[in-house]
Coordinates of C-alpha atoms and ligand atoms in Angstrom, one line a residue:
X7 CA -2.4 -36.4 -2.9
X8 CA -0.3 -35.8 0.3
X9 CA -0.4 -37.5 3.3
X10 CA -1.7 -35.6 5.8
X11 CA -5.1 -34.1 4.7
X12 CA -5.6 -30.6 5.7
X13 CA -9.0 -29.5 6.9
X14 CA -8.4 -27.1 9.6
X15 CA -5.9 -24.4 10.2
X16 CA -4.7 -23.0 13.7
X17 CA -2.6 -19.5 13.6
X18 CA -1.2 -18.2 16.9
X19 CA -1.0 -14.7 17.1
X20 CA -3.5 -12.1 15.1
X21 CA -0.9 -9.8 14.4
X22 CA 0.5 -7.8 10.6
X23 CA 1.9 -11.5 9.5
X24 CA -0.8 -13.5 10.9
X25 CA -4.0 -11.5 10.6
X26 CA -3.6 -10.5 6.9
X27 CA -2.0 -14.2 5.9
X28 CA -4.8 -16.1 7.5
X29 CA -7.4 -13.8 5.7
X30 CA -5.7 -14.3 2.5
X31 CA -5.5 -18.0 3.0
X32 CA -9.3 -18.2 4.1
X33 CA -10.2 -16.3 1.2
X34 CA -8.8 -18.3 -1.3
X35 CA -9.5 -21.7 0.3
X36 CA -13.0 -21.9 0.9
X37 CA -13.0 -25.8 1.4
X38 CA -10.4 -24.8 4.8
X39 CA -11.6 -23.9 8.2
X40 CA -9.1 -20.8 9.8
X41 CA -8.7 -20.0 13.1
X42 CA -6.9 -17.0 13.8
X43 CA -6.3 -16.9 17.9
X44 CA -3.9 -14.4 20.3
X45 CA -4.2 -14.0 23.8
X46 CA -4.9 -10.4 23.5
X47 CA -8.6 -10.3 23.9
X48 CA -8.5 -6.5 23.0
X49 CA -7.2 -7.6 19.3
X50 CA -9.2 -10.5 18.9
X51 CA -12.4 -7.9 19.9
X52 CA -10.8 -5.3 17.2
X53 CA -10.8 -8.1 14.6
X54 CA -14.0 -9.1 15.3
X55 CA -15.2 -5.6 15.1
X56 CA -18.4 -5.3 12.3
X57 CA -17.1 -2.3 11.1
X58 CA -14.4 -3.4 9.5
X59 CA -12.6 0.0 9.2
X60 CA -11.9 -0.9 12.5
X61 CA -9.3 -4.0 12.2
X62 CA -6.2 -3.9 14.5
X63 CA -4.1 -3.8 10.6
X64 CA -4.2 -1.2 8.4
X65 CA -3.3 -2.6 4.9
X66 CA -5.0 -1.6 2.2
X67 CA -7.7 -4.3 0.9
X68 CA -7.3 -6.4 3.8
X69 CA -10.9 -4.9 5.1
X70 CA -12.4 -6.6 1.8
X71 CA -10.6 -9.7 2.5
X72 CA -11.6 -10.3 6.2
X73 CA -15.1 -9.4 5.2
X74 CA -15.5 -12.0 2.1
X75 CA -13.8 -14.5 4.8
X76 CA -15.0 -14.0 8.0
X77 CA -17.7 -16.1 9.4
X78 CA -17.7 -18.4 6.4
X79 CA -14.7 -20.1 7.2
X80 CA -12.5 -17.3 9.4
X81 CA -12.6 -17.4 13.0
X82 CA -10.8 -14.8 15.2
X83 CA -10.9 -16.2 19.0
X84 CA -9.3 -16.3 22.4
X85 CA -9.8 -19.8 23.0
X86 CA -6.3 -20.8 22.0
X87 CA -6.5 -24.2 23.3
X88 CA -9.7 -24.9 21.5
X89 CA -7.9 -24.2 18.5
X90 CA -5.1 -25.5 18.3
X91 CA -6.2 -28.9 19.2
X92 CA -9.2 -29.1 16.2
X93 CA -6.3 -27.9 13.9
X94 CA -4.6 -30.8 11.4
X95 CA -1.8 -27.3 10.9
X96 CA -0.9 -25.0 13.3
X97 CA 1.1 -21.3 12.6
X98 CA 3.5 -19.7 14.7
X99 CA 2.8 -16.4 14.4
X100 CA 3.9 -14.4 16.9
X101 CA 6.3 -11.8 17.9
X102 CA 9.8 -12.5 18.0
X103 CA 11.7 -8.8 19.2
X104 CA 15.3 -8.7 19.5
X105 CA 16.7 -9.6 23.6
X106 CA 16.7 -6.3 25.4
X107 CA 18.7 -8.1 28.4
X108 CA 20.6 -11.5 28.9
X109 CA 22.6 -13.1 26.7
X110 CA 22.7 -12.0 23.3
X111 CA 20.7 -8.9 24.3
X112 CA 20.0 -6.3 21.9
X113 CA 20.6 -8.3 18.6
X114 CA 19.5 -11.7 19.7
X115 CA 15.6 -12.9 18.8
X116 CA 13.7 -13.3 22.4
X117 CA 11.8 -16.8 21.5
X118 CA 9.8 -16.8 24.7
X119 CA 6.3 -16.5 22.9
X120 CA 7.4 -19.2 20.4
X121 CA 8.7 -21.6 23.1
X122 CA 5.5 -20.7 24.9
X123 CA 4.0 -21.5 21.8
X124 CA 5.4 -24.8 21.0
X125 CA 4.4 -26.0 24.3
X126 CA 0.9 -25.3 24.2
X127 CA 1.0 -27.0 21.0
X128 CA 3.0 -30.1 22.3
X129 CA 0.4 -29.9 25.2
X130 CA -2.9 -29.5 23.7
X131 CA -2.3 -30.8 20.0
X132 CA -4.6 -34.6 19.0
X133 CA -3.5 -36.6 16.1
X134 CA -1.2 -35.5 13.9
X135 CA -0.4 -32.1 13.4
X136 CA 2.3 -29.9 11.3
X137 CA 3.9 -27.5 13.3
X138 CA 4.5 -24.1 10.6
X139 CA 7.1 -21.7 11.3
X140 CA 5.9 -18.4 10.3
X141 CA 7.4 -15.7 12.2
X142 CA 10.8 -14.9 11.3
X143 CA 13.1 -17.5 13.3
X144 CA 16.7 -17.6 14.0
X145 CA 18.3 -20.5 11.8
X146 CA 17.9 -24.0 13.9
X147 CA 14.9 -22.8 15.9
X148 CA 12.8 -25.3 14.3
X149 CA 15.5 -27.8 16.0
X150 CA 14.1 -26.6 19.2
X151 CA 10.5 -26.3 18.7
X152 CA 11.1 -30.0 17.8
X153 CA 12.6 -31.2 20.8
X154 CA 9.8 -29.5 22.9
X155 CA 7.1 -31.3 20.7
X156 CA 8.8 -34.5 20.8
X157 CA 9.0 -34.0 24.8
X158 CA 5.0 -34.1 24.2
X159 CA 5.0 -38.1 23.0
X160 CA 3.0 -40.2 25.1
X161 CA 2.6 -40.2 28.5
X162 CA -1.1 -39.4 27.9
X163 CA -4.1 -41.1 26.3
X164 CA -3.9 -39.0 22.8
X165 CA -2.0 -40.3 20.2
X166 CA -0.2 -37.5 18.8
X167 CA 2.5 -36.6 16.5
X168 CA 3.9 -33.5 15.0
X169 CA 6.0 -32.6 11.6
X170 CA 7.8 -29.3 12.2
X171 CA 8.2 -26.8 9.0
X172 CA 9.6 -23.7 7.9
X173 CA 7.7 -21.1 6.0
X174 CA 8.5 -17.7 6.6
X175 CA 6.6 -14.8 5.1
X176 CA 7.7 -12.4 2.9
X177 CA 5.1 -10.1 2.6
X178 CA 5.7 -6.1 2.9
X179 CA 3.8 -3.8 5.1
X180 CA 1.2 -1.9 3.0
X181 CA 1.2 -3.9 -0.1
X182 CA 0.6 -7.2 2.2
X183 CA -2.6 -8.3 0.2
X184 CA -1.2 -8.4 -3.3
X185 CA 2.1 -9.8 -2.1
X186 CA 0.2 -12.8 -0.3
X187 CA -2.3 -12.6 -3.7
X188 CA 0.9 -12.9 -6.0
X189 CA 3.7 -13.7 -4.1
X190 CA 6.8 -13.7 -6.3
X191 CA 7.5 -17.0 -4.2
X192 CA 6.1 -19.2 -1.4
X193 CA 8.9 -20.9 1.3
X194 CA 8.7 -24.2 2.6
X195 CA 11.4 -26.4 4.5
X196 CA 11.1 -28.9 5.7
X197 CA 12.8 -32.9 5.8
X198 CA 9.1 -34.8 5.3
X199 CA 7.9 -34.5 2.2
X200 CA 4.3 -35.4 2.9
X201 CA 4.4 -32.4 5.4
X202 CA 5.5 -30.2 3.0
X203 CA 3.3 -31.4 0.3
X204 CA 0.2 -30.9 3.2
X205 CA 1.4 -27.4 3.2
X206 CA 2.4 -27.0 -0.9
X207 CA -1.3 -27.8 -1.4
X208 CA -2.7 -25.5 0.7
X209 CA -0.6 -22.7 -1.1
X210 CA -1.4 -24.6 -4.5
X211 CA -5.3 -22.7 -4.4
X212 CA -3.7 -19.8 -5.7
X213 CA -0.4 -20.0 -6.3
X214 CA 1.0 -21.5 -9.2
X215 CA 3.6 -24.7 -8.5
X216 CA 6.7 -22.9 -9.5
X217 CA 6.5 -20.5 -7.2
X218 CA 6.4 -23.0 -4.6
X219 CA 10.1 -23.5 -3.7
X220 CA 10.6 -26.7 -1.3
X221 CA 14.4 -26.2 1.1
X222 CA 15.5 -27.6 4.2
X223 CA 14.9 -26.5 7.2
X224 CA 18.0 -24.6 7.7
X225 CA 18.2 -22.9 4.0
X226 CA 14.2 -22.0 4.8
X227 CA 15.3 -20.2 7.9
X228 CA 18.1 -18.6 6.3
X229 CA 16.8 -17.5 3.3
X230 CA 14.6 -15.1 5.2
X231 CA 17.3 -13.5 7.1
X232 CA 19.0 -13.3 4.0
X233 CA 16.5 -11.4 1.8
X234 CA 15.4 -9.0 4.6
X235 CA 19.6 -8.6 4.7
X236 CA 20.0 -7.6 1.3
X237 CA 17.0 -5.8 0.6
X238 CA 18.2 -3.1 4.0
X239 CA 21.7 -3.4 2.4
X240 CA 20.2 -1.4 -0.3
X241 CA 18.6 1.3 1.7
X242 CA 22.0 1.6 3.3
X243 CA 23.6 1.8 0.9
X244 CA 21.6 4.4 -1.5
X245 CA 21.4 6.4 1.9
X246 CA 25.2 6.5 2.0
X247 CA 25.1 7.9 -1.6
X248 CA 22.4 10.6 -0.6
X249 CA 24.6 11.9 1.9
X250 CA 27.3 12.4 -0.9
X251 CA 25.2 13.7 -2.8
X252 CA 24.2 16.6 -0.4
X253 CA 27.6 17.1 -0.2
X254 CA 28.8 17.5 -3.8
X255 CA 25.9 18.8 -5.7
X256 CA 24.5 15.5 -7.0
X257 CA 21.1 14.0 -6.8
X258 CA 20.2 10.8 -5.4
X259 CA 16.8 10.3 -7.3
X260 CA 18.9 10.6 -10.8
X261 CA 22.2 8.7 -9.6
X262 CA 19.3 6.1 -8.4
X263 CA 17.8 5.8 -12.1
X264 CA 21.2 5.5 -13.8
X265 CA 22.6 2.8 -11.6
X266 CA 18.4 1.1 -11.6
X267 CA 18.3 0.8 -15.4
X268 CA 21.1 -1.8 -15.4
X269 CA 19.4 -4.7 -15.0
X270 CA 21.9 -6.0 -12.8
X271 CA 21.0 -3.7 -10.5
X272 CA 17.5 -3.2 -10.9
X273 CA 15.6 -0.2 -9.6
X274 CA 13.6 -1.9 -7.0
X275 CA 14.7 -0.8 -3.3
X276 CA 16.6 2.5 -3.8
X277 CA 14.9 5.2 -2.3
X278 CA 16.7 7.2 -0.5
X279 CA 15.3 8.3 2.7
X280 CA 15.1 8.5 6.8
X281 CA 16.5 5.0 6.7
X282 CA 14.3 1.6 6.9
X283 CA 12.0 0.8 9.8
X284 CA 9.4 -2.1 10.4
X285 CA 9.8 -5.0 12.9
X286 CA 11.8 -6.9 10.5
X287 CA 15.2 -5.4 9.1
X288 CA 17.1 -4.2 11.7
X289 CA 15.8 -7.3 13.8
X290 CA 16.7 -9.7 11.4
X291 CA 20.3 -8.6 10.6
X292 CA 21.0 -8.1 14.1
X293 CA 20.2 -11.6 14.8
X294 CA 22.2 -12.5 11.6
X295 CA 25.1 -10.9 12.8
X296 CA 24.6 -12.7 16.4
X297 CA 24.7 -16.3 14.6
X298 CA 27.4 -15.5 12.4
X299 CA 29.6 -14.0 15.8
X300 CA 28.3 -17.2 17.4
X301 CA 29.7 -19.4 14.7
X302 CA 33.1 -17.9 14.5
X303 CA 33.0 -15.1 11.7
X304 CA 33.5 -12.0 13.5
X305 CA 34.1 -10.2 9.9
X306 CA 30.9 -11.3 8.6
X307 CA 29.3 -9.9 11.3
X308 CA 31.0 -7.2 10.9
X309 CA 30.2 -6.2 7.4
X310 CA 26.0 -6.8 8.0
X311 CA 26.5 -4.6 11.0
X312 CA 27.7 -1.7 9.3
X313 CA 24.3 -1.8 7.1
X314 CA 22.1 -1.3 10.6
X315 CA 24.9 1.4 11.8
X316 CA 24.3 3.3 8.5
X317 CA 20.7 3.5 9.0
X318 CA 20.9 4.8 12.4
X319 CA 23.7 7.6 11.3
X320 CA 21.0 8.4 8.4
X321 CA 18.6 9.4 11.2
X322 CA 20.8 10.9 13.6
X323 CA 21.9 12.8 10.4
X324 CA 18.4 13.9 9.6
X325 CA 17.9 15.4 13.4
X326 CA 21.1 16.9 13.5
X327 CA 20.8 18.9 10.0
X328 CA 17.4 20.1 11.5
X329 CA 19.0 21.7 14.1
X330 CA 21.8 23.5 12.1
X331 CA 19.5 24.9 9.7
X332 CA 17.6 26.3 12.5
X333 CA 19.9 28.5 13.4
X334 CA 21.9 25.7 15.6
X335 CA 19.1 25.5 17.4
X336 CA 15.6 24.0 18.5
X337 CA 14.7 24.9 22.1
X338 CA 10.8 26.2 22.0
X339 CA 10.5 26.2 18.2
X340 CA 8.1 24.6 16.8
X341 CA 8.6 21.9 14.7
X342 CA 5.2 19.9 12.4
X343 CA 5.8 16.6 11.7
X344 CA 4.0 14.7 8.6
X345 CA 4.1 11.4 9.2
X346 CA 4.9 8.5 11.2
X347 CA 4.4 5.3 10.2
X348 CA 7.5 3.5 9.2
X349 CA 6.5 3.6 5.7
X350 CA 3.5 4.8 4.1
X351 CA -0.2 3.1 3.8
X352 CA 0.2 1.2 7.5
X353 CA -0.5 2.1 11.0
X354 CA 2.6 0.1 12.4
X355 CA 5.1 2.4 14.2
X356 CA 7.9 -0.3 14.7
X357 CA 11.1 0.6 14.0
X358 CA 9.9 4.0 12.4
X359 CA 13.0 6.1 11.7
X360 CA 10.2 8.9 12.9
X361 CA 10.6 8.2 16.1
X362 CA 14.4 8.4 16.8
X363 CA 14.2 11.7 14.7
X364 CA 11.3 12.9 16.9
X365 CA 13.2 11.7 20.1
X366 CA 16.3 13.5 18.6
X367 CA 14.2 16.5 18.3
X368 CA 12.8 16.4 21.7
X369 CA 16.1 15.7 23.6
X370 CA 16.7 19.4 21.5
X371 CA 14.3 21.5 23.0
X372 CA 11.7 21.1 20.2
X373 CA 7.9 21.2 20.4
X374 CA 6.6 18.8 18.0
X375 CA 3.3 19.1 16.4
X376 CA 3.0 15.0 14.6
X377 CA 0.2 14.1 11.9
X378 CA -0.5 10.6 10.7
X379 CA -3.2 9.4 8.8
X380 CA -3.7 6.2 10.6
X381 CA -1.3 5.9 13.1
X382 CA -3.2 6.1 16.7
X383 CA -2.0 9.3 18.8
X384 CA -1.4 7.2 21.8
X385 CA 0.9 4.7 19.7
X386 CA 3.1 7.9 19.2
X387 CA 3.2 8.9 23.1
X388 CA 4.4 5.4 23.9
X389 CA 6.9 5.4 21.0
X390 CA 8.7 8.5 22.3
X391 CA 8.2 7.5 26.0
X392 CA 6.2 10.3 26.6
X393 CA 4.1 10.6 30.1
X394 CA 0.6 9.7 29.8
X395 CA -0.1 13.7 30.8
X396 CA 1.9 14.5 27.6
X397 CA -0.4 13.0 25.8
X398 CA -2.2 15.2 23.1
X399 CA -5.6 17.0 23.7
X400 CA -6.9 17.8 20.6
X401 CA -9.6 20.4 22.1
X402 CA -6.8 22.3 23.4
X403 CA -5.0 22.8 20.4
X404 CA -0.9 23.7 19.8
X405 CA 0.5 25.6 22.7
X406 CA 3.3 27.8 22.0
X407 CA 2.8 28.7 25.8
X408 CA 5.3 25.5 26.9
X409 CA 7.7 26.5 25.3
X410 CA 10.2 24.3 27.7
X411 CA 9.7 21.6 24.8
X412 CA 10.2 19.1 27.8
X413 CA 8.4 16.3 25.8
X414 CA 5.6 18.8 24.6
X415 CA 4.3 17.4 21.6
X416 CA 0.6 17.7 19.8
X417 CA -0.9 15.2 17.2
X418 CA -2.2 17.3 14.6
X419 CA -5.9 17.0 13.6
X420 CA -5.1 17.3 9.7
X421 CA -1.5 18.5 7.8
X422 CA -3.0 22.2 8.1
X423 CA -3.9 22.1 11.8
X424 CA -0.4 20.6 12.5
X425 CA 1.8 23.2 10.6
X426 CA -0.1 26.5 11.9
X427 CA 2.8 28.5 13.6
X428 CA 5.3 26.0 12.8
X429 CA 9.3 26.7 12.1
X430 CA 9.4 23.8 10.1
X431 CA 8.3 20.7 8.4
X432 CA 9.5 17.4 8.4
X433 CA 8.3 15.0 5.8
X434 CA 9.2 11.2 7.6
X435 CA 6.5 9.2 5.6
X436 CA 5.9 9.1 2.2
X437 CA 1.9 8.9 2.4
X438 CA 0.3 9.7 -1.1
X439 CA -2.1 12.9 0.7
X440 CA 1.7 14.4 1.3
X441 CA 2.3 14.6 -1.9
X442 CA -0.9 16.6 -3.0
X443 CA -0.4 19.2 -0.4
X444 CA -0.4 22.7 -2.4
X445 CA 2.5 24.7 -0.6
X446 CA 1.4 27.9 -1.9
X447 CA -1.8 27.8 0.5
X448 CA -0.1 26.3 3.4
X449 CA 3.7 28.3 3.2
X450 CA 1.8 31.5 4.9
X451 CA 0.9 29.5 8.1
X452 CA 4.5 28.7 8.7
X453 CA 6.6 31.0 10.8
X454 CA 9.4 33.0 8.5
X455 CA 11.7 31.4 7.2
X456 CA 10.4 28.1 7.5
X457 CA 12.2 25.3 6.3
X458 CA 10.5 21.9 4.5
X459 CA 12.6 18.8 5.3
X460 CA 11.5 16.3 2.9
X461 CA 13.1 12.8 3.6
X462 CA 11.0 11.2 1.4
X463 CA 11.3 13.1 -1.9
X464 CA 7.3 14.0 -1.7
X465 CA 7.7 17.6 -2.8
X466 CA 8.0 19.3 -6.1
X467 CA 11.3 21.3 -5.1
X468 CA 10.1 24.2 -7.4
X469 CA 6.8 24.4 -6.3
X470 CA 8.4 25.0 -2.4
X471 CA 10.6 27.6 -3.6
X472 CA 7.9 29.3 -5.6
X473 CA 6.1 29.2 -2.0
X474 CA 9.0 31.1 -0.4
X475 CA 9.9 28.3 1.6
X476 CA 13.8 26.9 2.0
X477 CA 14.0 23.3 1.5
X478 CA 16.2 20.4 2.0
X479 CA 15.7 17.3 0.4
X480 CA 17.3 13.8 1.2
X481 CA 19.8 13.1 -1.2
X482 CA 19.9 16.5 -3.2
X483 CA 22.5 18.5 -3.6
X484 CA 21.5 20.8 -5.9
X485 CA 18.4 22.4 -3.8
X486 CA 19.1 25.0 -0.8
X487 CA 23.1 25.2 -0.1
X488 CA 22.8 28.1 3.0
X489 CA 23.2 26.3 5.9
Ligands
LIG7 C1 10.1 -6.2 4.8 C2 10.4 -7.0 3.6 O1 10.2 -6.2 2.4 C3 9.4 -8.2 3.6 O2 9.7 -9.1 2.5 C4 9.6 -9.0 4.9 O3 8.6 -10.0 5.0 C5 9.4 -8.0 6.1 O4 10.3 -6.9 6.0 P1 8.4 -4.3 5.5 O5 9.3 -4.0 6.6 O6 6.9 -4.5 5.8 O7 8.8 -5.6 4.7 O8 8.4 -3.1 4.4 P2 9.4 -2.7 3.3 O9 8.6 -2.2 2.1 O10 10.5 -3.7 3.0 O11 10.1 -1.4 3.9 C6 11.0 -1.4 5.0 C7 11.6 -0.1 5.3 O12 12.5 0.3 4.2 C8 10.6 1.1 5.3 O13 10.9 1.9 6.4 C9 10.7 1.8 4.0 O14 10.3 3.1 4.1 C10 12.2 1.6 3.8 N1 12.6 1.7 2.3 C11 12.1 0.7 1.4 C12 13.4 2.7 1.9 O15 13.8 3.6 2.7 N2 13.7 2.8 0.6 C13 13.3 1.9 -0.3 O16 13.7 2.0 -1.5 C14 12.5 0.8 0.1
LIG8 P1 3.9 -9.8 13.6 O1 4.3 -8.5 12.9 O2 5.1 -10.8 13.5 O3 2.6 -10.3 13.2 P2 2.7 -8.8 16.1 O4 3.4 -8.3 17.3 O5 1.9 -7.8 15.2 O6 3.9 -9.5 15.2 O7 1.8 -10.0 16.4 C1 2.1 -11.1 17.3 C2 0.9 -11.5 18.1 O8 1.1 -12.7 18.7 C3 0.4 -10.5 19.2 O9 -0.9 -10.0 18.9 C4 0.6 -11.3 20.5 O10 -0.5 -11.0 21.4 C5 0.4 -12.7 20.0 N1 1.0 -13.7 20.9 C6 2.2 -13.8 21.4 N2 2.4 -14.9 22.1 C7 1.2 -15.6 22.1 C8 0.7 -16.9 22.6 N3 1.5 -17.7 23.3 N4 -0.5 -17.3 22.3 C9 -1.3 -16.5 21.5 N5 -0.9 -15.3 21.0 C10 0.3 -14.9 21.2

C-alpha cells in the first residue's frame, strides 16, 4: 500500500497527450475521479460535446473511451482552480513548443505554460499533492517546477506539500488508445518512493508490474528525449537511403525488408517517406541538441542535428522534384494534394512535412487543391499562413481562373473533387481510403501527362502505369526515370 492514497486526479491541459491519457486512465480506474481542465473554453466545450464524433482528438477509439468514461468518473472543465485543489495528483499537460525568440530560440522548449502551471499548482494546491510531469520536459525541469512549489510552503493557512515526478508519455498519434491500453512500458522518476508507488498503482489497474519501470528524475526526463531521438534517427536515416535509391535503381521498400529481418535491426520505423512530423520529434531533438551545446559537447549536438537537417532536405527534396518533373515549372498549374495530417488516422497538423511541401509549392506559383479526411480546412489556411480571404469556399469550387497561384489554394470536398483538372498528385499521408483509390477511373480527370507523387508508397506502381499516369515514388528507383 503506498503512502499517499490517490482518489482524485487533476490533468492540466485537454490536449492529444492529455485528453486521450486521462480517458484511458478514467476508463480503466473506475474507483478514480478525473478531471481533465484547459483554459480554452472552446476545447473544453468540444470535449464535452454529446456527439462524440465531435471531440477536439481524432484517434481512433478514443470516442468509445470518453463515452464509457465521461460523466461517471471524467470531468472536462474550465474551472482550473477548482481542480486542481480537490486533486491528491495533478498532470502537467500542456504544450511545450520550441522558443521562437530569446535565448535558445528555435531549438529550446518555451516552459511558460508549465511554469504558469506549477504556480497555479503551488498557489491553489491543499494537502499533499504529487506534482506529474507529463508533457515532454527538458532534462532538470522538474528541478524547477520544484523550487516554484517549494516557494508555495507556508505563509498561508493550508498545510500543503508537493512530491514532484516524471512520467512522460510515449504514446503515438493515431494508435494512442492501444498504446495507452498496452503500453510496451510505463515511466516513472522520481526520488520518493511512496510518490512513485502513488503513481505505480494507479498504472497497476491495467498494466502489468514489469512494465512499470521506476528511474530518477533525470534518466525519466531523458529517456523521452532519447527514444523520440532514435526512433527520428530512423526515419532519417531510411530517407537518406530512399534518396539513393532513386538515384541508382534500388528500392527502399525491399532494401527496408532485408536490413528489418535482422533482428538487430528490426523492421519497425523504416518507412521511407516525406520525412517525420508531429509536435514531438523535431522538438525534442532540437532541445536535445540545445542541452548537449549547453553542456559542452558541441559534436553531439552536432550528430542529432544532422537527423532534423535530413528531414527537412527530404521535404525540400520532395518540392523541388515536383517542380522538375513539371517541366521546371509550377506557376498556374494545378497541383491536388491527398493528405495532410502528419501521419495518417489523426487530425493534428503539427509539424506535417505537408505543409512545408505545400509552402514550397506555393512560393512556386502552384495552385493547390488539399483533401484530408479529418483535418479542418481552416487548420490548413493557418498552417500555410494563408489570408483569411484565401480561405476555401467550397460552393465555389477549383478556379483555374487565378491562375497567379499567389496563395490560391482549395480544400477538396472528396479525393475526386480535388484532382478534377489537376497536373498532378501528391500523396503526403498515408490514410488507408488512399490506398483504395482505383486509378483507372480517376487518371482521366487529370490533365495530360499527369504525374502521381506518392511519398507514402500507397499506390500499386503497376496499376498507375496501366492508368497512363507517370509516377514517382519515394525511395524507388526502378519506377519512371524521364525527368
Ligand atoms: C512520436 C513517438 O512515436 C511517441 O512515442 C512519442 O510519445 C511522441 O512522438 P507521434 O509523433 O505521434 O509519436 O507519431 P509517430 O508514429 O512516431 O510518427 C512520427 C512521424 O514519423 C510521422 O510523420 C510519421 O509519418 C513518420 N514516420 C514514422 C515515418 O516517416 N516512417 C516510419 O517508419 C515511421
Ligand atoms: P499536447 O500534444 O502536448 O497534448 P496540445 O497543444 O494539444 O499539446 O495541448 C495542450 C493544452 O494545454 C492546450 O489545449 C492548452 O490550452 C492547454 N494549456 C496550456 N497552458 C495551460 C494552463 N496554464 N492551464 C490550463 N490549460 C493550459
Amino acid at each position: 500500500m503506498s503512502v499517499f492514497a490517490i482518489r482524485s486526479i487533476c490533468c492540466i491541459g485537454a490536449g492529444y497527450v492529455g485528453g486521450p491519457t486521462m480517458a484511458v486512465i478514467a476508463d480503466r480506474c473506475p474507483d478514480l475521479q478525473v478531471t481533465v481542465v484547459d483554459l480554452n473554453e472552446q476545447r473544453i466545450a468540444a470535449w464535452n460535446d454529446r456527439d462524440l464524433s465531435q471531440l477536439p482528438v481524432y484517434e481512433p477509439g478514443l470516442d468509445a473511451v470518453v463515452g464509457r468514461a465521461r460523466g461517471r468518473n471524467l470531468t472536462f472543465s474550465t474551472a482550473v482552480d477548482e481542480a486542481i485543489a480537490n486533486a491528491d495528483m495533478v498532470f502537467i499537460s500542456v504544450n511545450t513548443p520550441t522558443k521562437t525568440k530569446g535565448l535558445g530560440a528555435g531549438q529550446a522548449s518555451d516552459l511558460r505554460w508549465v511554469e504558469a502551471c506549477a504556480r497555479q499548482v503551488a498557489k491553489v494546491a491543499k494537502g499533499h499533492t504529487i506534482v506529474v510531469e507529463k508533457s515532454t520536459l527538458p532534462v532538470r525541469t522538474a528541478q524547477a517546477i520544484k523550487q516554484i512549489l517549494a516557494a508555495a510552503h507556508g505563509g498561508d493557512d493550508h498545510a500543503r506539500s508537493f512530491s514532484v515526478l516524471s512520467n512522460p508519455e510515449f504514446l503515438a498519434e493515431g494508435t494512442a488508445i492501444g498504446d495507452l491500453e498496452a503500453p510496451d512500458r510505463v515511466l516513472i522518476g522520481g526520488e520518493e518512493p511512496a510518490a512513485i508507488d502513488a503513481l505505480a498503482s494507479v498504472y497497476a489497474h491495467w498494466v502489468p508490474q514489469e512494465k512499470i519501470l521506476r528511474t530518477n528524475l533525470w534518466s525519466s526526463e531523458l529517456s523521452k528525449l532519447t527514444a523520440n531521438a532514435f526512433l527520428a534517427q530512423r526515419i532519417s536515416s531510411i530517407n537518406s537511403i530512399a534518396a539513393f535509391c532513386e538515384a541508382t535503381g534500388a528500392d527502399v521498400r525491399e532494401v527496408a525488408r532485408a536490413i528489418g529481418s535482422d533482428s538487430r535491426i528490426g523492421a519497425k520505423f523504416l518507412q521511407a517517406g516525406p520525412g517525420f512530423g508531429g509536435s514531438c520529434f523535431q522538438k525534442d531533438i532540437l532541445n536535445l541538441v540545445y542541452l548537449c551545446r549547453h553542456f559542452g559537447l558541441p559534436e553531439v549536438a552536432d550528430y542529432w542535428e544532422s537527423v532534423v537537417a535530413l528531414n527537412t532536405w527530404q521535404q525540400h527534396r520532395i518540392s523541388r522534384l515536383v517542380v522538375q518533373k513539371l517541366f521546371g515549372t509550377v506557376t498556374g498549374k494545378r497541383l491536388a494534394v491527398l493528405g495532410f495530417a502528419f501521419k495518417a488516422d489523426t487530425n493534428d497538423t503539427r509539424e506535417a512535412p505537408a505543409i512545408r511541401i505545400c509552402r514550397d509549392l506555393l512560393e512556386e506559383g502552384a495552385q493547390l487543391a488539399i483533401h484530408d479526411p479529418k483535418v479542418d480546412p481552416e487548420q490548413i489556411a493557418r498552417d500555410l499562413h494563408l489570408p483569411a480571404s484565401a480561405a476555401p469556399d467550397p460552393a465555389a469550387g477549383p478556379s483555374r481562373a487565378a491562375l497567379s497561384g499567389d496563395g490560391t489554394w482549395w480544400q477538396g470536398a472528396d479525393e475526386a473533387a480535388t484532382i478534377a483538372g489537376a497536373d498532378a498528385v501528391l500523396i503526403l499521408t498515408e490514410w488507408q481510403q488512399y490506398r483504395q483509390l482505383d486509378w483507372t477511373v480517376l487518371a482521366p480527370l487529370l490533365r495530360q501527362p499527369a504525374w502521381i507523387f506518392d511519398a507514402r508508397s500507397v499506390v500499386d506502381p503497376a496499376v498507375v502505369a496501366a492508368a497512363g499516369l507517370k509516377l514517382w515514388r519515394v525511395g524507388d528507383g526502378g519506377v519512371e526515370s524521364e525527368a
